[in-house]
Short mmCIF file of C-alpha atoms in Angstrom, two decimals:
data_model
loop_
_atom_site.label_atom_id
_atom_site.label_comp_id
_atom_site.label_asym_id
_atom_site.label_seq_id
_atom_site.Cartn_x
_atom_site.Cartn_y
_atom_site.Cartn_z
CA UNK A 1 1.42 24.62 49.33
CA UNK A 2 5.14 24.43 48.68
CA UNK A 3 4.11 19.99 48.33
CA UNK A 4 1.70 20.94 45.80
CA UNK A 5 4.03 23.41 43.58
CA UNK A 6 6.90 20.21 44.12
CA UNK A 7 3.80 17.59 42.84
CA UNK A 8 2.77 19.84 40.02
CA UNK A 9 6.48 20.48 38.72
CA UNK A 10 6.74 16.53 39.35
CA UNK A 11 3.32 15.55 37.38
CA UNK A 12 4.15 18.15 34.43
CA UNK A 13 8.00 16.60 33.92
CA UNK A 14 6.68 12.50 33.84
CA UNK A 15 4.24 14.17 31.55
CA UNK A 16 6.13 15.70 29.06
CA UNK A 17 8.68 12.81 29.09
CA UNK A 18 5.78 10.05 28.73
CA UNK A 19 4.86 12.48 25.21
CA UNK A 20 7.88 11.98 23.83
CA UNK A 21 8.69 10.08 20.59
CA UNK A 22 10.44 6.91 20.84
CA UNK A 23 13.46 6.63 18.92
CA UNK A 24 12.91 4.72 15.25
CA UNK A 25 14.21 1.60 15.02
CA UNK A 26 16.90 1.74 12.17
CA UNK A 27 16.38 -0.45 8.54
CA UNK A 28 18.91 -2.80 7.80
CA UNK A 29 17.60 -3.69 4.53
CA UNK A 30 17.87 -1.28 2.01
CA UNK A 31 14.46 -0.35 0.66
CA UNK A 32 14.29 -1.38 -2.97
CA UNK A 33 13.53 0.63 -5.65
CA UNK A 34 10.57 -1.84 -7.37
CA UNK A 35 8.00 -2.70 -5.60
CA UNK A 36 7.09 -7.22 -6.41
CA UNK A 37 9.55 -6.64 -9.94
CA UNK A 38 7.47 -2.96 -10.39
CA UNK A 39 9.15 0.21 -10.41
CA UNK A 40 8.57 2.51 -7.75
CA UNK A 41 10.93 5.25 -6.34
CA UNK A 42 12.40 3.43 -2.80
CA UNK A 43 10.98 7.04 -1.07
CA UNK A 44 7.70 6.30 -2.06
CA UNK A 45 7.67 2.41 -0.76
CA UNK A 46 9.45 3.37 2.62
CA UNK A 47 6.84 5.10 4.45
CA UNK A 48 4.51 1.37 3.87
CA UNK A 49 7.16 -0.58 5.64
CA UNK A 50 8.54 -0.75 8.77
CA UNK A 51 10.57 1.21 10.34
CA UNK A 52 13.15 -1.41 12.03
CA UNK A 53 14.44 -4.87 10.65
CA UNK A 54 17.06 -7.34 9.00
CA UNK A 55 15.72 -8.19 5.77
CA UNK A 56 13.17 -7.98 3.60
CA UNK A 57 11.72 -10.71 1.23
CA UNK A 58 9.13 -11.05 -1.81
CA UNK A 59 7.14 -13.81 -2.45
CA UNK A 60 4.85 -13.79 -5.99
CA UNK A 61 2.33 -15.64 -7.26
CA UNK A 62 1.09 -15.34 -10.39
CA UNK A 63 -2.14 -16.46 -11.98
CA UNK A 64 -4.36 -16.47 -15.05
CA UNK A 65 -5.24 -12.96 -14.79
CA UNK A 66 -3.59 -11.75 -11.34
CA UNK A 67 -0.61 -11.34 -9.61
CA UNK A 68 -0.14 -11.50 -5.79
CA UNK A 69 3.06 -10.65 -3.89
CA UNK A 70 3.73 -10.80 -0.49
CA UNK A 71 6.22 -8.22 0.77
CA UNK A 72 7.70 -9.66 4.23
CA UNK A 73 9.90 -8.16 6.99
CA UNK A 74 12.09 -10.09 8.89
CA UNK A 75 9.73 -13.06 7.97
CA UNK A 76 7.04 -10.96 9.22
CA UNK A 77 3.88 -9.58 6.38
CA UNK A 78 4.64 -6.28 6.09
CA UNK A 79 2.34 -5.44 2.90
CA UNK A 80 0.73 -7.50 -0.11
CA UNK A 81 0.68 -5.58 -4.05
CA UNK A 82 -1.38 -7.10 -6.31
CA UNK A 83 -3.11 -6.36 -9.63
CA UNK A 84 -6.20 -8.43 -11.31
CA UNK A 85 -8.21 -8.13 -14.29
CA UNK A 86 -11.72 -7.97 -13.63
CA UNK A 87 -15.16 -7.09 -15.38
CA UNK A 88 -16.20 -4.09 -17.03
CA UNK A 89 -17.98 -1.39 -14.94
CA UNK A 90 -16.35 -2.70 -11.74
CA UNK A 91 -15.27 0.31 -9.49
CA UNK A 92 -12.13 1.33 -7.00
CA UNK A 93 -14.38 1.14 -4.09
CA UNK A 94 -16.48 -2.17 -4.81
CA UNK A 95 -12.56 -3.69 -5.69
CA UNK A 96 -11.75 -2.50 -1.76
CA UNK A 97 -14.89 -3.59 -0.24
CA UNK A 98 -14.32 -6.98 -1.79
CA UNK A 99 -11.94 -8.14 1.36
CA UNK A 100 -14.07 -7.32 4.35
CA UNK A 101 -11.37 -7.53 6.82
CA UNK A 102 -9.75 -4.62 4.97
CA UNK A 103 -10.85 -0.82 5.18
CA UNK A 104 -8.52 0.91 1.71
CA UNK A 105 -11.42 3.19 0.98
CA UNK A 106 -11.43 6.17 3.11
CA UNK A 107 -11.02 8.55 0.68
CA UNK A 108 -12.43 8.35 -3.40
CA UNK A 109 -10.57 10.50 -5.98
CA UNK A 110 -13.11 12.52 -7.79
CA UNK A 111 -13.29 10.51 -11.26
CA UNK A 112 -13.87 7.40 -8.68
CA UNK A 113 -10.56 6.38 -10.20
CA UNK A 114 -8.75 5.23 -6.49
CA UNK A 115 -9.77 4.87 -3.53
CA UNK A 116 -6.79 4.90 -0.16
CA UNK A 117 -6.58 4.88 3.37
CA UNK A 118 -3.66 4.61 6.05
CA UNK A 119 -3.67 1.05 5.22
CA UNK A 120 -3.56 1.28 1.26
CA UNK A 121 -5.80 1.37 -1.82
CA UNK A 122 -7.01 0.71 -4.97
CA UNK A 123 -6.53 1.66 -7.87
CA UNK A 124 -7.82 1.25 -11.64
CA UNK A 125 -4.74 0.85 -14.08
CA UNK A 126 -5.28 2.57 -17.63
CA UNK A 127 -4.09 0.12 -19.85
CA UNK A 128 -3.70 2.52 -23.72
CA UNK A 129 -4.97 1.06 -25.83
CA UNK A 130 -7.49 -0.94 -24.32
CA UNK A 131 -7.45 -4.53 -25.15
CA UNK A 132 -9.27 -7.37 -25.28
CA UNK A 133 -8.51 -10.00 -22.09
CA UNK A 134 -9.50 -13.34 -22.16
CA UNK A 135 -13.05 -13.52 -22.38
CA UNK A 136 -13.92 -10.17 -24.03
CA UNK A 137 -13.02 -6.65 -22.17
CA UNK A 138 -11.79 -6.27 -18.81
CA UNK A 139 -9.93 -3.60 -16.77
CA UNK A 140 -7.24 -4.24 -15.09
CA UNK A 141 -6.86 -2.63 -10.97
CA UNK A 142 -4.01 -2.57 -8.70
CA UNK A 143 -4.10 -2.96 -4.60
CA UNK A 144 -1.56 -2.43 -1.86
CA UNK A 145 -2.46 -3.21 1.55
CA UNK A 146 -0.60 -2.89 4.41
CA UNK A 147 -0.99 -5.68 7.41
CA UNK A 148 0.02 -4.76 10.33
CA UNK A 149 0.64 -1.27 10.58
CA UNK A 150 -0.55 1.79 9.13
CA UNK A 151 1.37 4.79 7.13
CA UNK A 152 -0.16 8.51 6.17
CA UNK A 153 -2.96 8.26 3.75
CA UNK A 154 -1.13 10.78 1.36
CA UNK A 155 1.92 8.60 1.01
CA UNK A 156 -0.03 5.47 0.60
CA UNK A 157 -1.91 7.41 -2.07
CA UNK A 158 1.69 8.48 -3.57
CA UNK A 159 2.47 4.65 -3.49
CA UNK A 160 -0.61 3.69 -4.53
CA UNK A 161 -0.38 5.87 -8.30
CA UNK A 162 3.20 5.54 -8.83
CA UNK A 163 2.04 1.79 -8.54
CA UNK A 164 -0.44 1.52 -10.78
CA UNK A 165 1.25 4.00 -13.65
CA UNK A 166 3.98 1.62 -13.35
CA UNK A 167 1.67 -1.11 -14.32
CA UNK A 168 0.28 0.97 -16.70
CA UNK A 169 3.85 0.58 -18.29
CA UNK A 170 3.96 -2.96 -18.14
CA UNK A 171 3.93 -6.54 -20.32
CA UNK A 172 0.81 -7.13 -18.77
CA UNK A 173 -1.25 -3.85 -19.52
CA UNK A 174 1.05 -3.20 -22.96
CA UNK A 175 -0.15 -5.24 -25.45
CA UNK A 176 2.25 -6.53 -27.23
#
């Protein structure tokens, strides 16, 4: 009996050490305040990057109707933001669903504006006024998704709009 009390005290105290947090690495990079040359407050972009490393990097491309930047962490992909004009009548959802390696849809606001998960969204950008690109109309929708790690839906969903109102903001939805 007295083993068993000793075993149980033993058991319970590897337990309850083997449940506790590791410490977070500390950033050595400062966590901008744009997000790929797009404003976004730095609180709303930290929770979609990693928690430890040296230095962070962007790398853009930009195309005839989309933009592609690859945020990387000590030379590591931590996330990709993008934006794209596409067809008429497309929605959040099919705009997720498009990479199939990707799940951003967990969740669909109720005017099927965004869709989010722990590993980012998408998001339609309302463009005022509306104009005409390239070939007649087209709306224009934002994505963030993260690669190798994953951050609480509701922040990615905070990153997500403040993203995409941003854009609304922008050369490319303002026409000019």
């Amino acid at each position: 009996m007295k083993y068993a009390k000793a075993t149980a005290a033993l058991a319970l105290v590897l337990l309850a050490s083997g449940c506790s947090q590791p410490k977070e690495e500390k950033r050595a990079f400062q966590v901008p305040a744009a997000l790929c040359g797009t404003p976004v407050p730095a609180e709303l972009l930290s929770p979609a990057l990693p928690a430890g490393g040296e230095r962070i990097e962007e790398e853009r491309k930009d195309g005839n109707g989309y933009f592609t930047c690859t945020v990387s962490v000590d030379g590591r992909t931590a996330l990709t933001a993008s934006w794209e004009w596409m067809e008429v009548g497309k929605s959040a959802r099919s705009v997720a669903y498009s990479n199939p390696y990707r799940d951003l849809a967990d969740v669909e606001s109720e005017d099927k504006r965004y869709v989010y998960s722990d590993t980012g969204g998408v998001s339609r950008v309302t463009c005022e006024p509306v104009v005409a690109h390239r070939k007649g109309q087209a709306e224009l929708f934002a994505t963030i998704a993260l690669s190798e790690h994953e951050a609480p839906a509701p922040e990615m969903k905070k990153l997500l709009l403040a993203y995409a109102e941003a854009l609304s903001d922008s050369s490319e939805c303002v026409q000019k």
